[in-house]
Coordinates of C-alpha atoms and ligand atoms in Angstrom, one line a residue:
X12 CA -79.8 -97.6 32.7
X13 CA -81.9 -99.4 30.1
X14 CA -84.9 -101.2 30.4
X15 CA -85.7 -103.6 32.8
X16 CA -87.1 -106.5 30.4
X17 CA -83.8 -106.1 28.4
X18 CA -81.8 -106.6 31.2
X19 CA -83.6 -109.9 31.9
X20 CA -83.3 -110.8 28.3
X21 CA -87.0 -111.2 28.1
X22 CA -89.9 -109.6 26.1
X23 CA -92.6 -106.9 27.9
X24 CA -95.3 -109.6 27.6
X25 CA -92.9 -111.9 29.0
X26 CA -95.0 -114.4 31.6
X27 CA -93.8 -114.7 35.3
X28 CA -92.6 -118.0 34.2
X29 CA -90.1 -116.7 31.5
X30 CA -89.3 -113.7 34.0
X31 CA -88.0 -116.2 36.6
X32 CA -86.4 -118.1 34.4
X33 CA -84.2 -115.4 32.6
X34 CA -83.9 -114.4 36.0
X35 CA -81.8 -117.9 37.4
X36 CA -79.8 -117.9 34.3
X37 CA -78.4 -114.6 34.4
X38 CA -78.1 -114.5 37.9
X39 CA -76.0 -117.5 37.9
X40 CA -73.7 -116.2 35.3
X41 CA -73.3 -113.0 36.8
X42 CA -72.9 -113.9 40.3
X43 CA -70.3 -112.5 41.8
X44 CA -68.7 -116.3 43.3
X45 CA -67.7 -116.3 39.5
X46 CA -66.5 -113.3 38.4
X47 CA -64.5 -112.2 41.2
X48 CA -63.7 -108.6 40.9
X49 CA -65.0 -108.3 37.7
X50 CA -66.8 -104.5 38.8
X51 CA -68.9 -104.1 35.2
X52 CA -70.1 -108.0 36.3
X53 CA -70.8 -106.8 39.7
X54 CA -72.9 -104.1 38.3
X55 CA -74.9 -106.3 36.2
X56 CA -75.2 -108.8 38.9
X57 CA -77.2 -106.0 41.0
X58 CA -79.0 -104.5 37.6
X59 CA -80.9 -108.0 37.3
X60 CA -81.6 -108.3 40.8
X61 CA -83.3 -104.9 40.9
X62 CA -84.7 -105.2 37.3
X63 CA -86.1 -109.1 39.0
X64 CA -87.4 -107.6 42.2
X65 CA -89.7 -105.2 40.0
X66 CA -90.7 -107.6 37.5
X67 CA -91.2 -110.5 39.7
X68 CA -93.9 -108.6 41.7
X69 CA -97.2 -108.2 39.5
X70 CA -97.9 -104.8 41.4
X71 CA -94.3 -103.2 41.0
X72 CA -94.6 -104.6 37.8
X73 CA -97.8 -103.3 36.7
X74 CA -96.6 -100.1 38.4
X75 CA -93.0 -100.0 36.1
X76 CA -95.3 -100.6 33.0
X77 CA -97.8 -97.5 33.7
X78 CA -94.8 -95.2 34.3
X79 CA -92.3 -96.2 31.5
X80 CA -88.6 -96.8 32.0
X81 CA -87.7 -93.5 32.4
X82 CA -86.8 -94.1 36.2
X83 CA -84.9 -97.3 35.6
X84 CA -84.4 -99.8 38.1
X85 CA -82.2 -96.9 40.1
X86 CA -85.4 -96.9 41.8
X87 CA -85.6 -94.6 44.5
X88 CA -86.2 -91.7 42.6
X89 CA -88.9 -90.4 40.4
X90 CA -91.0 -93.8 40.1
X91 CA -91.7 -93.2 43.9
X92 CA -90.0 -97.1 44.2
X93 CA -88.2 -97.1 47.2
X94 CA -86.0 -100.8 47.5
X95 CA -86.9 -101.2 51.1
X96 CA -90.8 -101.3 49.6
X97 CA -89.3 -104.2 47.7
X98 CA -88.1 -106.0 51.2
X99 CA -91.5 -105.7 52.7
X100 CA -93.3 -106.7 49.3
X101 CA -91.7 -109.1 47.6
X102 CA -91.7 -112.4 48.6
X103 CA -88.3 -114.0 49.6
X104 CA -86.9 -110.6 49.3
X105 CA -84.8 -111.1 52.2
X106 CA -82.6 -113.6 50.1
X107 CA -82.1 -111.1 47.8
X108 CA -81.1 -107.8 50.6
X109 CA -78.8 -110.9 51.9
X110 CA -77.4 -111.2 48.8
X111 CA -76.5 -107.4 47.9
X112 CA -75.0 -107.0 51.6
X113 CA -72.7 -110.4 51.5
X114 CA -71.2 -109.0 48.4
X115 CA -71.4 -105.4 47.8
X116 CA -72.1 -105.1 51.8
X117 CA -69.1 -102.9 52.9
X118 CA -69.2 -100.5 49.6
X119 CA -72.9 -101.0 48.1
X120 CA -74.7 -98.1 49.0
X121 CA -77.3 -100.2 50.7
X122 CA -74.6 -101.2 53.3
X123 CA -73.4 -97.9 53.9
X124 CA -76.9 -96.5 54.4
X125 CA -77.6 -99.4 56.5
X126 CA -74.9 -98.8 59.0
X127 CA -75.2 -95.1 59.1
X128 CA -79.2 -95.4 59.7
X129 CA -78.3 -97.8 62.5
X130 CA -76.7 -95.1 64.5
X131 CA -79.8 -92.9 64.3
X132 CA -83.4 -94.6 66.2
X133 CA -86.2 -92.8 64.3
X134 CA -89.2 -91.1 66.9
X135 CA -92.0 -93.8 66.5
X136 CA -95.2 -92.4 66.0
X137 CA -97.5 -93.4 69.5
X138 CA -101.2 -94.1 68.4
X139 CA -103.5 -94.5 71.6
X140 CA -107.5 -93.9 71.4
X141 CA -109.3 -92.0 74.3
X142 CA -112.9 -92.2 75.1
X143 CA -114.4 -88.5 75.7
X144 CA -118.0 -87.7 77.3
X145 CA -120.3 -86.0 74.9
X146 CA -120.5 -83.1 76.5
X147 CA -116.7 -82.8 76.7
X148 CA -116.6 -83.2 72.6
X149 CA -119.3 -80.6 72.5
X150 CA -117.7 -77.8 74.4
X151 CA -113.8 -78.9 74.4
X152 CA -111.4 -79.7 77.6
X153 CA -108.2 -80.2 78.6
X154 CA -107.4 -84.1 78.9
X155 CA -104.7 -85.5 81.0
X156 CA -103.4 -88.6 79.9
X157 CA -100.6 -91.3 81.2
X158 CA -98.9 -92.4 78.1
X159 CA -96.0 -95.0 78.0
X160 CA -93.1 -93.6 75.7
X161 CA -89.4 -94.1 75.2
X162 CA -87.3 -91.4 75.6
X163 CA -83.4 -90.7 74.9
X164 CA -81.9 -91.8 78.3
X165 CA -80.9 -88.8 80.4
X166 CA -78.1 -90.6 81.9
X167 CA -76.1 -91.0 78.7
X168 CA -77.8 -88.3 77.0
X169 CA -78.5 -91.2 74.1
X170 CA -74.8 -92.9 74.0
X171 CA -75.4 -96.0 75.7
X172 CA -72.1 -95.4 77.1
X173 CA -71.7 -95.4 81.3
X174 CA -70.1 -92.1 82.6
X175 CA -66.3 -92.0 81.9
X176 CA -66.3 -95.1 79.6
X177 CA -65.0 -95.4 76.3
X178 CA -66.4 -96.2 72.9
X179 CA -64.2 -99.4 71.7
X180 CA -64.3 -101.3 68.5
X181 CA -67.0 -103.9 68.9
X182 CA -65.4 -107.7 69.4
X183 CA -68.2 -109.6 68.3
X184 CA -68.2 -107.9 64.4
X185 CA -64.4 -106.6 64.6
X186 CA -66.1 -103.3 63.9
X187 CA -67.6 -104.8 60.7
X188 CA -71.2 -103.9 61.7
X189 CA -72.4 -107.6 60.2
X190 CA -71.8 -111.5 60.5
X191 CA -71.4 -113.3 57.7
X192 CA -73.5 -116.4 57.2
X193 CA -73.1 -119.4 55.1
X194 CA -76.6 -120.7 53.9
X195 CA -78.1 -122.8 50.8
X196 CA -80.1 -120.8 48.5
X197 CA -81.6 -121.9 45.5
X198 CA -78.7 -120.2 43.5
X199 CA -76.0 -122.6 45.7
X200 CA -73.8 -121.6 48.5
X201 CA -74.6 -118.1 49.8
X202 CA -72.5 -115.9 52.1
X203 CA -75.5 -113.7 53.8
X204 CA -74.3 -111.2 55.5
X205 CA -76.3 -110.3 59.2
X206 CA -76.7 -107.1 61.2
X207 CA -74.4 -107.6 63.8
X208 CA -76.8 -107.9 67.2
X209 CA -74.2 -106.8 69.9
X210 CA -73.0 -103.5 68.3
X211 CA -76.7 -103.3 66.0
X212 CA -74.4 -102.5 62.7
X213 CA -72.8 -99.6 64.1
X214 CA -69.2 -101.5 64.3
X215 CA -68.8 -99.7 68.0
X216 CA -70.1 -100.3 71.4
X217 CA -69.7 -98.6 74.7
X218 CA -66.4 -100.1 76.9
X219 CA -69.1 -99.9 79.7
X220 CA -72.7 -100.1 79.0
X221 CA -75.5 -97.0 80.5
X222 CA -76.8 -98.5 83.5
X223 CA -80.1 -97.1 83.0
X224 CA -80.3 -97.7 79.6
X225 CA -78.7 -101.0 79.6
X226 CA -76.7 -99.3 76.4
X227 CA -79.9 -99.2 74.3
X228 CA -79.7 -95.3 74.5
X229 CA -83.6 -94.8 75.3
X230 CA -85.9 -96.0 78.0
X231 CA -89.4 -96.0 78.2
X232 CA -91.9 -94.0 81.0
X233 CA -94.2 -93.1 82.5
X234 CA -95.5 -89.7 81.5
X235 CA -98.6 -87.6 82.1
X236 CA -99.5 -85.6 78.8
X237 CA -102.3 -83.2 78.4
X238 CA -104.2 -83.1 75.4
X239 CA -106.6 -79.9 74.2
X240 CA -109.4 -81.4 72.9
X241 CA -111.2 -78.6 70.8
X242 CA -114.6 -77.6 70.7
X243 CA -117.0 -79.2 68.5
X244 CA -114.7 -82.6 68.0
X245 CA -115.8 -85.4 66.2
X246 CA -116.3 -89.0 66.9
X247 CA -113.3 -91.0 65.1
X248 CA -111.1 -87.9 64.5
X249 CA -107.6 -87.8 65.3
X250 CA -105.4 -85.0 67.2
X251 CA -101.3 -85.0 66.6
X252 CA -99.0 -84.1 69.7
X253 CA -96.0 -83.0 67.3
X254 CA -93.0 -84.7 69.1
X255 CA -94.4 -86.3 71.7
X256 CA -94.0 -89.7 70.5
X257 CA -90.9 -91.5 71.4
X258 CA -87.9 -90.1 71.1
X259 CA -85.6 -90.6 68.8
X260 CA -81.6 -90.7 69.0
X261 CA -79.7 -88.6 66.4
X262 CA -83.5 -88.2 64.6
X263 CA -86.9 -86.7 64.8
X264 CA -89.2 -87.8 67.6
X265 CA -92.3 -89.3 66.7
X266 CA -95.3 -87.7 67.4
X267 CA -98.8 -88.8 69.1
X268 CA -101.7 -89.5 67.8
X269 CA -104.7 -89.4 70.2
X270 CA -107.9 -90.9 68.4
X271 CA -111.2 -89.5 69.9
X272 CA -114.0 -92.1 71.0
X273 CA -117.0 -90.2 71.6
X274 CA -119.1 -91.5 74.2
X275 CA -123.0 -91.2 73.3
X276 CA -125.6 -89.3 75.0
X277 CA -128.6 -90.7 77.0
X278 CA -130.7 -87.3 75.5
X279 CA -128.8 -85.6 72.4
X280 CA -128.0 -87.0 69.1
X281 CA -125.4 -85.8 67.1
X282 CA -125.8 -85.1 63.8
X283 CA -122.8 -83.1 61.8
X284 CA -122.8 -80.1 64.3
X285 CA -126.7 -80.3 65.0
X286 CA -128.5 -81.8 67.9
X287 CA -131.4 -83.3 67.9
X288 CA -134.0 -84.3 70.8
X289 CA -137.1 -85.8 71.2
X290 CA -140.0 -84.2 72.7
X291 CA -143.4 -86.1 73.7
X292 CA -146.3 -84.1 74.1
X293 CA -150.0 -84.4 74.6
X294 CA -152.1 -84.7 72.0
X295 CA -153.8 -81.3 73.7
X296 CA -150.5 -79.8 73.8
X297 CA -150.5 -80.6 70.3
X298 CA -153.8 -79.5 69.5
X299 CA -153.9 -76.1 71.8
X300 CA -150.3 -75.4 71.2
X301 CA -147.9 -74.8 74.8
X302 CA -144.7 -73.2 75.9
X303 CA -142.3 -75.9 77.2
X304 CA -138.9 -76.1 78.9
X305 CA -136.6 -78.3 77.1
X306 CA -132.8 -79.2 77.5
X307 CA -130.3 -77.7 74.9
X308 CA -126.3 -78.8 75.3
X309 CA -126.1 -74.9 76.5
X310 CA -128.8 -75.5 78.9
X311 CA -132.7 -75.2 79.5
X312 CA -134.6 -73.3 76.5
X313 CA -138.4 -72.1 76.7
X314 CA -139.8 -73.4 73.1
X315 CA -143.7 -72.7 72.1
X316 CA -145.3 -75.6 70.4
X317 CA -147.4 -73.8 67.9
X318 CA -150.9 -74.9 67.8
X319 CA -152.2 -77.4 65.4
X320 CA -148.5 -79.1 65.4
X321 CA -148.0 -82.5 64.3
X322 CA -146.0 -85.9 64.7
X323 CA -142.5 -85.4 63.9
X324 CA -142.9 -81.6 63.7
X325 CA -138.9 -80.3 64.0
X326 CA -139.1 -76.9 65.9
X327 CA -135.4 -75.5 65.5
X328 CA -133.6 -73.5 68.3
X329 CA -130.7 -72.0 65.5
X330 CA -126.9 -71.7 67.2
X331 CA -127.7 -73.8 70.0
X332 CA -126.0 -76.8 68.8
X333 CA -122.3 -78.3 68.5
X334 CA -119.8 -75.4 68.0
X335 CA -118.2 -75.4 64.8
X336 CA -114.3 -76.7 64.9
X337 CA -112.2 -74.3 64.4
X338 CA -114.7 -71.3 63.7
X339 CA -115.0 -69.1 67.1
X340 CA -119.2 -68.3 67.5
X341 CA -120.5 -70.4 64.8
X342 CA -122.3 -73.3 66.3
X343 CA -125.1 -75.7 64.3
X344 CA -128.4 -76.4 65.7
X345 CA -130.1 -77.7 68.0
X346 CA -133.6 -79.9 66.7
X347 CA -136.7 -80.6 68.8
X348 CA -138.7 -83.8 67.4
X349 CA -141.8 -83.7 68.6
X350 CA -143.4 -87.0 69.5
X351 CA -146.8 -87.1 70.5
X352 CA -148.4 -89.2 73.1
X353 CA -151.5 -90.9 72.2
X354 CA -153.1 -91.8 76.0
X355 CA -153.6 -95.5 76.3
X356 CA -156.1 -95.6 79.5
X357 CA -158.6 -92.6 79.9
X358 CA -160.6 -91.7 82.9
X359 CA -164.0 -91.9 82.7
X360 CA -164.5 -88.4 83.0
X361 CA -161.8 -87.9 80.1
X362 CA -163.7 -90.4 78.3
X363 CA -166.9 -88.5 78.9
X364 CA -164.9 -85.0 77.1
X365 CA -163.4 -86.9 74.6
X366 CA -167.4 -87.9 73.5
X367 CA -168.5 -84.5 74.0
X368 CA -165.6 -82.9 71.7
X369 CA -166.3 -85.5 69.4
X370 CA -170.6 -84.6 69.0
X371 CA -169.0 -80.3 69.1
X372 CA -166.7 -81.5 65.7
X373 CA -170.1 -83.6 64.2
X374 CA -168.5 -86.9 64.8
X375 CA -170.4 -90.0 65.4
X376 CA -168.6 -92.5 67.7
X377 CA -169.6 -96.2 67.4
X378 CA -169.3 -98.5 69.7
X379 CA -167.5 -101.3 67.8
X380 CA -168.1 -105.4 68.0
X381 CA -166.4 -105.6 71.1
X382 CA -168.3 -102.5 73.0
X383 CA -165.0 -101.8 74.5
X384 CA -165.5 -98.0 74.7
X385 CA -168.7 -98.0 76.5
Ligands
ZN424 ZN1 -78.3 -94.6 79.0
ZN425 ZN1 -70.8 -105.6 66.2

């Protein structure tokens, strides 16, 4: 396969413009309403639409350039394009998948793989979020969810077909799999070719449809799923139920993801796998140092307050924070802050000590303008 700016005539610098152009003219001589059965016509017919839907789009364009030719406009292969990328990407692509299935529908490999994907449904993938308490995220538990999915009907076992009934040609395609369509494109008179809805490209349907199913061959429900939610989980992170997405017919199922919202905590803050609280404290407690009772995730913890300690001192209680995911006995922190009080209103008799410890460390207390201490 050569190049794809020689098969559109045009030079590598070649503007969009020029691209487009080259594009029309070729594709008008080539196109298959004028060289009926001509097969090396047919072939460059489809080599310039490929070699247009790469070139057309700056980004597979810019991607072609970076890689070289070497892939070719088979695609597909080692250039990681894949031509269905070019039906989502490219604008006014689906005139172009129109045109390779009108003409090369039955024998072009894009119809065949078409109508042989058709009879398979793909798993989807199921992506639900599920708000967790923090305490839950800390030490793990065992969820119970109620999911909608779709699963392969168990009447049919996935035909579509009622009991006992028969799997005919379908009427509406004459086992074709597609519709043809006559529409105006900018290249003329187009026969587009359609998926056919009643048989969905298989060219067969059921002589009798599943009653359950209504011959779609899956069904959704209503199903309870539990989900082990491990120690140590983080806000934001994800955990994959392998297969227990939908279901698919003649194809992997999909599997579930369960995005975990962790709920925050009136007294802990999560940090990595630390926790960190506050503490307030007098300013005596601060000055005399104390032993206080504070609450850890694991429960209530003596701590002593050493003496002298100051604002924002962190007095760490090591291994009693978040367990680690995924490593059995290794658990972060947990972080006291400690905040301390400064009183607002004294007693008089408080106000009294405070005067007297000020006179035992040589300090002179003023009054002030306003003469609000005294
Ligand atoms: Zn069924
Ligand atoms: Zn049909």
């Amino acid at each position: 396969m050569s190049d794809l700016y020689s098969i559109l005539g045009v030079q590598k610098g070649a503007s969009q413009d020029e691209v487009k152009k080259s594009y029309r003219r070729l594709a008008n001589k080539y196109h298959p309403d004028k060289t009926k059965g001509d097969k090396a016509k047919e072939e460059k017919f489809k080599e310039v639409q490929k070699a247009y839907e790469v070139l057309s789009d700056p980004q597979k364009r810019q991607q072609y350039d970076a890689f070289g030719s070497q892939g070719g406009p088979g695609m597909g292969g080692g250039m990681g394009f894949d031509p269905r990328d070019f039906a989502q990407n490219f604008g006014g692509a689906e005139a172009f998948s129109d045109i390779f299935e009108a003409f090369f529908g039955g024998g072009s490999q894009r119809g065949r793989s078409k109508s042989t994907k058709s009879q398979s449904i793909p798993g989807e993938d199921i992506r639900i979020s599920l708000k967790i308490d923090f305490l839950d995220s800390v030490f793990g538990k065992e969820a119970r969810i109620n999911l909608k999915r779709i699963v392969k009907c168990e009447s049919c076992g996935g035909s579509g077909a009622e009991k006992g009934s028969k799997i005919v040609t379908c009427q509406n395609c004459k086992g074709q799999g597609t519709i043809k369509e006559v529409r105006q494109t900018l290249l003329g008179q187009m026969v587009a070719s359609k998926v056919c809805h009643v048989c969905n490209g298989e060219g067969k349907v059921p002589e009798k449809r599943c009653s359950k199913c209504n011959g779609h061959k899956r069904h959704s429900v209503n199903q309870e799923i539990t989900v082990k939610i491990p120690a140590g989980i983080k806000s934001g992170s994800s955990i994959r139920l392998k297969g227990k997405g939908n279901e698919g017919i003649q194809s992997l199922d999909g599997d579930l993801y369960v995005q975990i919202v962790v709920e925050d905590s009136k007294k802990f803050i999560r940090q990595d796998y630390d926790i960190y609280t506050k503490c307030n404290i007098s300013v005596i407690q601060a000055v005399l140092g104390d032993e206080i009772q504070i609450e850890t995730v694991h429960g209530l913890e003596t701590i002593e307050i050493p003496p002298g300690s100051e604002h924002g001192k962190q007095i760490i209680l090591k291994g009693l924070g978040v367990p680690v995911l995924g490593q059995k006995d290794k658990r972060g922190n947990h972080i006291v802050v400690l905040q301390i009080d400064i009183p607002k209103k004294i007693s008089k008799k408080e106000r009294g000590l405070y005067l007297e410890l000020a006179k035992e460390s040589g300090l002179e207390i003023k009054p002030g303008k306003s003469g609000l201490l005294w």
